[in-house]
Coordinates of C-alpha atoms in Angstrom, one line a residue:
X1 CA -46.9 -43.1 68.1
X2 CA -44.2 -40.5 69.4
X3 CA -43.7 -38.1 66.8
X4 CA -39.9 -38.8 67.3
X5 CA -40.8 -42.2 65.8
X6 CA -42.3 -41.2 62.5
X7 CA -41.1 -41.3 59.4
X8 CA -39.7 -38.4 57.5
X9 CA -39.3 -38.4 53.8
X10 CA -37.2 -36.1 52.1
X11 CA -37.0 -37.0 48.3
X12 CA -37.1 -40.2 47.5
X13 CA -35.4 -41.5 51.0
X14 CA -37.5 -42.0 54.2
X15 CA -36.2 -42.1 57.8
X16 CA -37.5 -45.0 59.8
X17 CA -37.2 -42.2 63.2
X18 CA -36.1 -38.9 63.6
X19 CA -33.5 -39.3 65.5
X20 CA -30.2 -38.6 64.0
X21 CA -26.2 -40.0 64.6
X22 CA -24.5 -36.2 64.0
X23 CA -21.1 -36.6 62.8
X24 CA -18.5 -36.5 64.9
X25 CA -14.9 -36.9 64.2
X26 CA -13.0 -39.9 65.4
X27 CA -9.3 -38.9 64.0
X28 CA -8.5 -42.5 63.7
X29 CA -7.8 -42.8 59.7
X30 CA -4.6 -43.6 58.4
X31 CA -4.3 -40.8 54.3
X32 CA -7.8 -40.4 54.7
X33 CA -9.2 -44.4 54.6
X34 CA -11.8 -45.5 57.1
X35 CA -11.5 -48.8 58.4
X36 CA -12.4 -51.2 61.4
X37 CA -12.8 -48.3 63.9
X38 CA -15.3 -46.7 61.8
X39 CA -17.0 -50.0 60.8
X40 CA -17.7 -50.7 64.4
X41 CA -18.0 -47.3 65.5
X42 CA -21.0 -46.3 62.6
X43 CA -22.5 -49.7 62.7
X44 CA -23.1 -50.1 66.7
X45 CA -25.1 -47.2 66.1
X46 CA -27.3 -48.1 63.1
X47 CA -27.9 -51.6 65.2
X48 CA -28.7 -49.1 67.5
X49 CA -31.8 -47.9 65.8
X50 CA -31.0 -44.8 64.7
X51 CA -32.8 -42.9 61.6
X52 CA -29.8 -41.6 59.7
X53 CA -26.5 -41.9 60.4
X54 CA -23.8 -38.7 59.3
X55 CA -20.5 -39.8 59.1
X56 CA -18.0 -37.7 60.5
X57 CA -16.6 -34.6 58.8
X58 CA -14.7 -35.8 55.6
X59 CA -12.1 -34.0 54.3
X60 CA -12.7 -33.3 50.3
X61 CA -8.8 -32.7 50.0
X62 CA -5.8 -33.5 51.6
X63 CA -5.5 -30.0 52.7
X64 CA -8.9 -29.7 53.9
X65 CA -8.4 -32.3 56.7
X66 CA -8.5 -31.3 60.5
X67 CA -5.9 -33.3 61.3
X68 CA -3.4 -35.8 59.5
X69 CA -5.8 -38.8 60.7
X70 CA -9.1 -37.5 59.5
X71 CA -11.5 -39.3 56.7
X72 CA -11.2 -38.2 53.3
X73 CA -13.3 -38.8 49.9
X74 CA -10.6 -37.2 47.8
X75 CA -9.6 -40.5 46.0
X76 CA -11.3 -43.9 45.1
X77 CA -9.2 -46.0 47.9
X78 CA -11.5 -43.7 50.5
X79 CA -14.9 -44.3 48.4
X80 CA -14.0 -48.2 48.5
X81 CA -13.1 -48.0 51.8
X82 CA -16.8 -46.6 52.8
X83 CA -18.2 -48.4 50.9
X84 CA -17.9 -51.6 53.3
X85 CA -19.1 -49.4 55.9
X86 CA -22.1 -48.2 53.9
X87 CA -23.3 -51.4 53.0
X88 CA -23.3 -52.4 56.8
X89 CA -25.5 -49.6 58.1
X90 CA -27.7 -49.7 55.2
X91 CA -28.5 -53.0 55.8
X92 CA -29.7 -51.9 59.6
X93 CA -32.5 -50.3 58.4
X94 CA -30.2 -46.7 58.9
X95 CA -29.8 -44.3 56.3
X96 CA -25.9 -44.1 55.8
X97 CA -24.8 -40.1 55.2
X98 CA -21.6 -38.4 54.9
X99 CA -20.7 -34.9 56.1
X100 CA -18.2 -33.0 53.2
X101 CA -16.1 -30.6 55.1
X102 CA -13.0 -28.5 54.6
X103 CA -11.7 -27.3 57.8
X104 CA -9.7 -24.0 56.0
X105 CA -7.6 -22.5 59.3
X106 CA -8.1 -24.7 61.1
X107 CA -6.3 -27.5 59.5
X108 CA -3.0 -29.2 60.4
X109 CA -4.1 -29.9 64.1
X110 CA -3.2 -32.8 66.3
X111 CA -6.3 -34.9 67.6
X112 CA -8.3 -33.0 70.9
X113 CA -6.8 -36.2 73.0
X114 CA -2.8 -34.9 72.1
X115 CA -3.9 -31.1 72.9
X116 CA -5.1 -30.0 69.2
X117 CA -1.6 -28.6 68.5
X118 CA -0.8 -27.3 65.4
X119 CA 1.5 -29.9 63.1
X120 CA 4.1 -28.8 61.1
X121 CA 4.8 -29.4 58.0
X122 CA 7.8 -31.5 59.1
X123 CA 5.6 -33.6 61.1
X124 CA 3.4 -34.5 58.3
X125 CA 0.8 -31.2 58.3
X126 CA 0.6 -28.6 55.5
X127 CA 0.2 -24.9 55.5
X128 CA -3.9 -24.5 55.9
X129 CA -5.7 -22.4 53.8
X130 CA -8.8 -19.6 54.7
X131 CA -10.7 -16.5 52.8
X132 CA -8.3 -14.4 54.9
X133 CA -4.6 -14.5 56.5
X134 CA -5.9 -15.0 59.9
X135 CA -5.4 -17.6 62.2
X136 CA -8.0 -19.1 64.5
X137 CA -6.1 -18.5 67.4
X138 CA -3.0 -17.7 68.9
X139 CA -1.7 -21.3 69.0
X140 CA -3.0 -22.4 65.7
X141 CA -1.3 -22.2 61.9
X142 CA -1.2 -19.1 60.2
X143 CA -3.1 -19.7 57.3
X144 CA -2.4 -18.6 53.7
X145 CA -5.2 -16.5 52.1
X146 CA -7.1 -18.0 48.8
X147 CA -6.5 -16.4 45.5
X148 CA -9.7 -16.2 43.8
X149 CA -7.9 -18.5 41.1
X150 CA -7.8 -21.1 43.6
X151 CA -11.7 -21.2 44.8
X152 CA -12.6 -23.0 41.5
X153 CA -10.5 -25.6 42.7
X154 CA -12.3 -26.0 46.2
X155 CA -15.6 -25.9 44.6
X156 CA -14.7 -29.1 41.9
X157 CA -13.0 -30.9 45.5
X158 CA -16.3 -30.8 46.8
X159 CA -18.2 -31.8 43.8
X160 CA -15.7 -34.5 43.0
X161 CA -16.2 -35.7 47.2
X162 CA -20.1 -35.6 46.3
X163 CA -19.4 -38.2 43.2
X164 CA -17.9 -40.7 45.0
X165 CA -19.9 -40.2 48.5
X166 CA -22.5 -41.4 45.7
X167 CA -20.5 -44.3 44.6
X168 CA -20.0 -45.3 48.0
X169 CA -23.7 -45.7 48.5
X170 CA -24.0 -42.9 50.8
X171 CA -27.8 -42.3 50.3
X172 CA -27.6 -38.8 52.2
X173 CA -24.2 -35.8 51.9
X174 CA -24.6 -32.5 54.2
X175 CA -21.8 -29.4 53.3
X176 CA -20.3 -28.6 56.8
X177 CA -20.3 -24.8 56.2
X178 CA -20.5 -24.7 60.3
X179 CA -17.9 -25.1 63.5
X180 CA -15.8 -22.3 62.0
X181 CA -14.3 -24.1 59.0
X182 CA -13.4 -23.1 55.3
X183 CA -17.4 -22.4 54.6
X184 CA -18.2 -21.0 57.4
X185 CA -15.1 -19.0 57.4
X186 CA -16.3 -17.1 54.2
X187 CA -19.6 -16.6 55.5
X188 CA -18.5 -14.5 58.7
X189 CA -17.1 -11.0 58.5
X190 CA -14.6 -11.8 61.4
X191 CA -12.7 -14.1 59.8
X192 CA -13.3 -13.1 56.2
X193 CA -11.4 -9.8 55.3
X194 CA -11.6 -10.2 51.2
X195 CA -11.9 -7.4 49.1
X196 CA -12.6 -9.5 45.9
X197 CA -16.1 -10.6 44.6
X198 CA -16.4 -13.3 47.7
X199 CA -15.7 -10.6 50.6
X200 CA -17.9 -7.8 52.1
X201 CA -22.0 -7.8 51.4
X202 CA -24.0 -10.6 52.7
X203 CA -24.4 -11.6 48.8
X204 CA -20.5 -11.9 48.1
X205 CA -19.3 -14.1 51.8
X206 CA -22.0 -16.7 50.7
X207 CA -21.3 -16.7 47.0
X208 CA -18.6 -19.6 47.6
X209 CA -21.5 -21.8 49.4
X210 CA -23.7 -21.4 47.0
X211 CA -21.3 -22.6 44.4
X212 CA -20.2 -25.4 46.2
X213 CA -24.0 -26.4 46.7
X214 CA -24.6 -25.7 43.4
X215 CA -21.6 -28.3 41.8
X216 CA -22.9 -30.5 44.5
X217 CA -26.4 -31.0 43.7
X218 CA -25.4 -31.2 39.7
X219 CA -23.8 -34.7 41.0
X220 CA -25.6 -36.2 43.8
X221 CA -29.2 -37.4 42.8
X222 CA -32.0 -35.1 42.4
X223 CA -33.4 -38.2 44.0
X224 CA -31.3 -38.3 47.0
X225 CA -32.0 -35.3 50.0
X226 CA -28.7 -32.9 50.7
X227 CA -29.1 -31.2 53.9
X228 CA -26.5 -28.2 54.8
X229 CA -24.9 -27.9 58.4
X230 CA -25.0 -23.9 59.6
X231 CA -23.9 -21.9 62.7
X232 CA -26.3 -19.9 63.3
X233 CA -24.2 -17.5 65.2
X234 CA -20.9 -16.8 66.4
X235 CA -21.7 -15.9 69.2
X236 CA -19.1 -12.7 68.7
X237 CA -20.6 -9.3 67.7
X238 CA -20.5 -8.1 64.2
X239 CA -20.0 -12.1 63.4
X240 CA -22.7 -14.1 61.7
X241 CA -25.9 -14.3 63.2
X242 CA -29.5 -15.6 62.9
X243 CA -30.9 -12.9 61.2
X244 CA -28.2 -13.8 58.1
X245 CA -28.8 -17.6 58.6
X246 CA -32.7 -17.4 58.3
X247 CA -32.0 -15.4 54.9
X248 CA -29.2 -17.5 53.4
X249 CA -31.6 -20.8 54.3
X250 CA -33.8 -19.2 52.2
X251 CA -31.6 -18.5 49.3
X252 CA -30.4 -22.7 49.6
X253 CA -33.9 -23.4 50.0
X254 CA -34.7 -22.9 46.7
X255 CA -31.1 -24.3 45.1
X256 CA -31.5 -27.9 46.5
X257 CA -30.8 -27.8 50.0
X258 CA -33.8 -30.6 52.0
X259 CA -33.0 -29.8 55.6
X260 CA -30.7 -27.4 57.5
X261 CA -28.6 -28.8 60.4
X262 CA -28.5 -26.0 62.4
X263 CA -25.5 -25.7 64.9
X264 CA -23.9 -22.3 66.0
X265 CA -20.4 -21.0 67.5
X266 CA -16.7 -22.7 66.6
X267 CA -15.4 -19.3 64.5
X268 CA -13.8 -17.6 67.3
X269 CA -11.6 -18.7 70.2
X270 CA -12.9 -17.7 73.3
X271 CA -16.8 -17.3 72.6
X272 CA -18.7 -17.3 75.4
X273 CA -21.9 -19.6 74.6
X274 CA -24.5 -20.0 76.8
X275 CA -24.7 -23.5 77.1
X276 CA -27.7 -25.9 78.5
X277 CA -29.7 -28.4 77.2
X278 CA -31.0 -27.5 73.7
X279 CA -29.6 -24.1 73.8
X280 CA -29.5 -24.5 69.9
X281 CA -33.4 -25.1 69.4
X282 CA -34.6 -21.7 69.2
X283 CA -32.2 -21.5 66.1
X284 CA -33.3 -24.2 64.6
X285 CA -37.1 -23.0 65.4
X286 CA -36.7 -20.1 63.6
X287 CA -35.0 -21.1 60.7
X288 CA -37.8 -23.8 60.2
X289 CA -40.3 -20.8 61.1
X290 CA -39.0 -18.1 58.9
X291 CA -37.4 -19.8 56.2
X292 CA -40.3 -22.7 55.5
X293 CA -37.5 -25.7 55.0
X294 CA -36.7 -28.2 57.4
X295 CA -34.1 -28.3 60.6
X296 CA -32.3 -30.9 62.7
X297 CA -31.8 -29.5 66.4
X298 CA -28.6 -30.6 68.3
X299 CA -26.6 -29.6 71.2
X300 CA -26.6 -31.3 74.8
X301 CA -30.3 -33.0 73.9
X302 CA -30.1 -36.4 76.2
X303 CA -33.2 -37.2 77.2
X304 CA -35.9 -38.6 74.9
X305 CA -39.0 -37.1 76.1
X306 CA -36.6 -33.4 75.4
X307 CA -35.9 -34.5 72.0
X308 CA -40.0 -35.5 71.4
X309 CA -41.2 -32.1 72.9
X310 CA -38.9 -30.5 69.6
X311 CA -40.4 -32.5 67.4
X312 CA -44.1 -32.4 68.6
X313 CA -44.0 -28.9 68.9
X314 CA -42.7 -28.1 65.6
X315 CA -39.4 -26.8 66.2
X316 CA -37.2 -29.1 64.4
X317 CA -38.2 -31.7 62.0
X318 CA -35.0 -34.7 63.5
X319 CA -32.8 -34.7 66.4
X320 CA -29.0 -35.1 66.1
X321 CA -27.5 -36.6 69.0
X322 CA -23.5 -36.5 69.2
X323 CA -22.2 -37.1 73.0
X324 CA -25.0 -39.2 74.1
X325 CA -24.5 -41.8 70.9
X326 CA -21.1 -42.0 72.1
X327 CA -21.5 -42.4 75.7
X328 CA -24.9 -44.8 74.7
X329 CA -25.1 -46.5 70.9
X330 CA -28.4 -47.7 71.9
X331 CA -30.0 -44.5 73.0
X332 CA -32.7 -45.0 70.6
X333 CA -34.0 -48.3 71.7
X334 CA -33.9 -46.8 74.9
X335 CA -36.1 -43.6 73.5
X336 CA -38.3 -46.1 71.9
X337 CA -39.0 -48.5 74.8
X338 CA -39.5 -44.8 77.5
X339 CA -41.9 -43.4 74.4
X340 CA -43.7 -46.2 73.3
X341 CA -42.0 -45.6 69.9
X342 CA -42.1 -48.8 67.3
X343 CA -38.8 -49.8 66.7
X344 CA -37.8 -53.0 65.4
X345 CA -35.0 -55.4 67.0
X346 CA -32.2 -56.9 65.1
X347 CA -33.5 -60.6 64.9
X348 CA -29.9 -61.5 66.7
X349 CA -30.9 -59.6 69.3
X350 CA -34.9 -60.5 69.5
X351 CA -34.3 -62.7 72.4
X352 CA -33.4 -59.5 74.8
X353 CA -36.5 -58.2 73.9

C-alpha cells in the first residue's frame, strides 16, 4: 500500500490516509455562524476521501476575526451551527477538525476578493489588537497593544473555543500560532516589542502559547490529538526561524501537542519567499528530525506521487493540501486510483467506480 494511504493514529483517533484538508478561510459567515457554504464546501471534501479535515481559521472572539465574515466558536449559536457540519463529515469516514485562531493586527480586513482593506469601525470592524502597537503594514489598522491584564482573557477565549469545538464533535483542534497572527505575533521579535514578562528572551515571546496550549489541553480530551500550526520562519532577518521552531516543538512536545503543522512566512509585508513545490518540507523534516514529534508538510504539493515521496521518506508524517482541494475536492480518489492506495467509495457513488 502507498504509505500516503496508511493509517495514522494519534491518541485515540486514527486517520483512514494521510492526506489532510488544511484550513482555509472562506469569509462567507454571517457574526461568526457557519452555514450552507461550509456544509457543502467541508463535506465535498470528506466525500472526497480525505483523512482529516481542518476547518478554516475560527475566530475565538469577536475581535479575533480576520474579517467581519469569518467563523467564530465564541458562542453556542456557532458550536450548534458546526455541529451539522461535523456530523456530516464524520459520517464520511473524515475526521472533522477545527483550527482556533486569533488574527491580532491583522484583524478588521475586508475579504482578499474586495482588496483586504482595512474596515472601520463604522463599517462594522473594531480596533485589532497585537503584543505591540505595530501595524502589519502600511495599509492595515493600527493596532492597540495588550496590557498584560488583558492576556488572561485571550488565554480563557481560547480555552472556552476548545470547549465547544468539543461539543460540536470536532474530534481534532490545532492553535493557529502561524501566518503572522496574534500567536505568532508574540512569538517573533519583529512584531513583538514588549518589555513585560511576555517580550524579549525566547522563554518570555512563547510564554503566551504555551498558556494557551496549556488551558487548551485541560479541556479538550486527553483522548482526542491537538496538533499546533507554526511558521517556521519569517523569512525576514532577526524574525523567527527554524532553529527557535525546532526548540519550541520540543517544549509543546512534552505539554500535549500530537503533531506540528508546520507552515512558514505571513509576519511581514513584503517577504521575499522562495517559493516551489514543497518549499516548506525541509521545515517540516527537521522539526520531525530534531524535535522527535510528528509534522504535516504543506505548500504548493499537487501531485500525489510528491506528497508519497514526503511521507515514504520520513519527512512529514500527513500532507495538507489547500489550493489543490479547492481547485479538485476529489484529489484524493484521484491519489488513490494513480497510487494504488485503498480508498473506499461512497456507496452513492459505487457505480462510477
Amino acid at each position: 500500500m502507498a504509505r500516503l494511504f496508511a493509517p495514522l493514529e494519534q491518541r485515540s483517533l486514527t486517520l483512514r490516509n494521510r492526506l489532510v484538508v488544511a484550513p482555509m478561510c472562506q469569509y462567507s459567515a454571517v457574526d461568526g455562524v457557519p452555514n450552507d457554504w461550509h456544509l457543502v464546501h467541508l463535506g465535498s471534501r470528506a466525500v472526497g476521501g480525505a483523512g482529516a479535515i481542518i476547518a478554516e481559521a475560527t475566530a475565538v472572539s469577536a475581535q479575533g476575526r480576520i474579517s467581519p465574515s469569518d467563523t467564530g466558536l465564541w458562542n453556542d449559536g456557532q458550536a450548534e451551527a458546526w455541529s451539522r457540519i461535523v456530523r456530516f463529515v464524520a459520517c464520511q469516514g473524515t475526521v472533522p477538525g477545527i483550527q482556533l485562531a486569533h488574527a491580532g493586527r491583522k484583524a478588521s480586513v475586508a475579504p482578499p476578493w474586495l482588496g483586504g482593506i482595512a474596515v472601520t469601525p463604522q463599517d462594522g470592524g473594531w480596533t485589532p489588537v497585537a503584543p505591540s502597537g505595530v501595524a502589519f503594514s502600511e495599509t492595515s489598522p493600527l493596532p492597540r497593544a495588550l496590557h498584560e491584564s488583558e492576556l488572561k482573557n485571550v488565554v480563557d477565549d481560547f480555552a472556552c473555543a476548545a470547549w465547544r469545538a468539543k461539543a460540536a464533535g470536532f474530534q481534532l483542534a490545532e492553535i493557529h500560532a502561524a501566518h503572522g497572527y496574534l500567536l505568532h505575533q508574540f512569538l517573533s521579535p519583529l512584531s513583538n516589542h514588549r518589555n513585560d514578562e511576555y517580550g524579549g528572551s525566547f522563554e518570555n515571546r512563547i510564554r503566551l502559547l504555551l498558556e494557551v496550549i496549556d488551558a487548551v489541553r485541560k479541556v479538550w480530551p486527553e483522548r482526542l490529538p491537538l496538533w499546533l500550526r507554526l511558521s517556521a520562519t519569517d523569512w525576514a532577518e532577526g524574525g523567527w526561524d527554524i532553529e527557535q521552531s525546532v526548540e519550541l516543538a520540543r517544549i509543546v512536545k512534552s505539554r500535549g501537542i500530537d503533531l506540528i503543522d508546520v507552515s512558514s512566512g505571513g509576519l511581514m509585508h513584503g517577504a521575499k519567499i522562495p517559493l516551489s513545490p514543497g518549499y516548506q518540507v525541509p521545515f517540516a523534516s527537521r522539526i520531525r528530525n530534531e524535535a522527535g514529534i510528528a509534522t504535516g508538510a504543506v505548500g504548493l504539493i499537487t501531485k500525489p506521487e510528491h506528497a508519497e515521496t514526503i511521507v515514504e521518506n520520513g519527512e512529514a508524517d500527513v500532507v495538507l493540501f489547500a489550493r489543490e482541494l479547492l481547485r479538485d475536492p476529489y484529489f484524493p480518489r484521484r491519489a488513490a486510483k494513480e497510487l494504488s492506495g485503498e480508498l473506499h467509495a461512497p456507496e452513492q457513488y459505487l457505480r462510477a467506480w
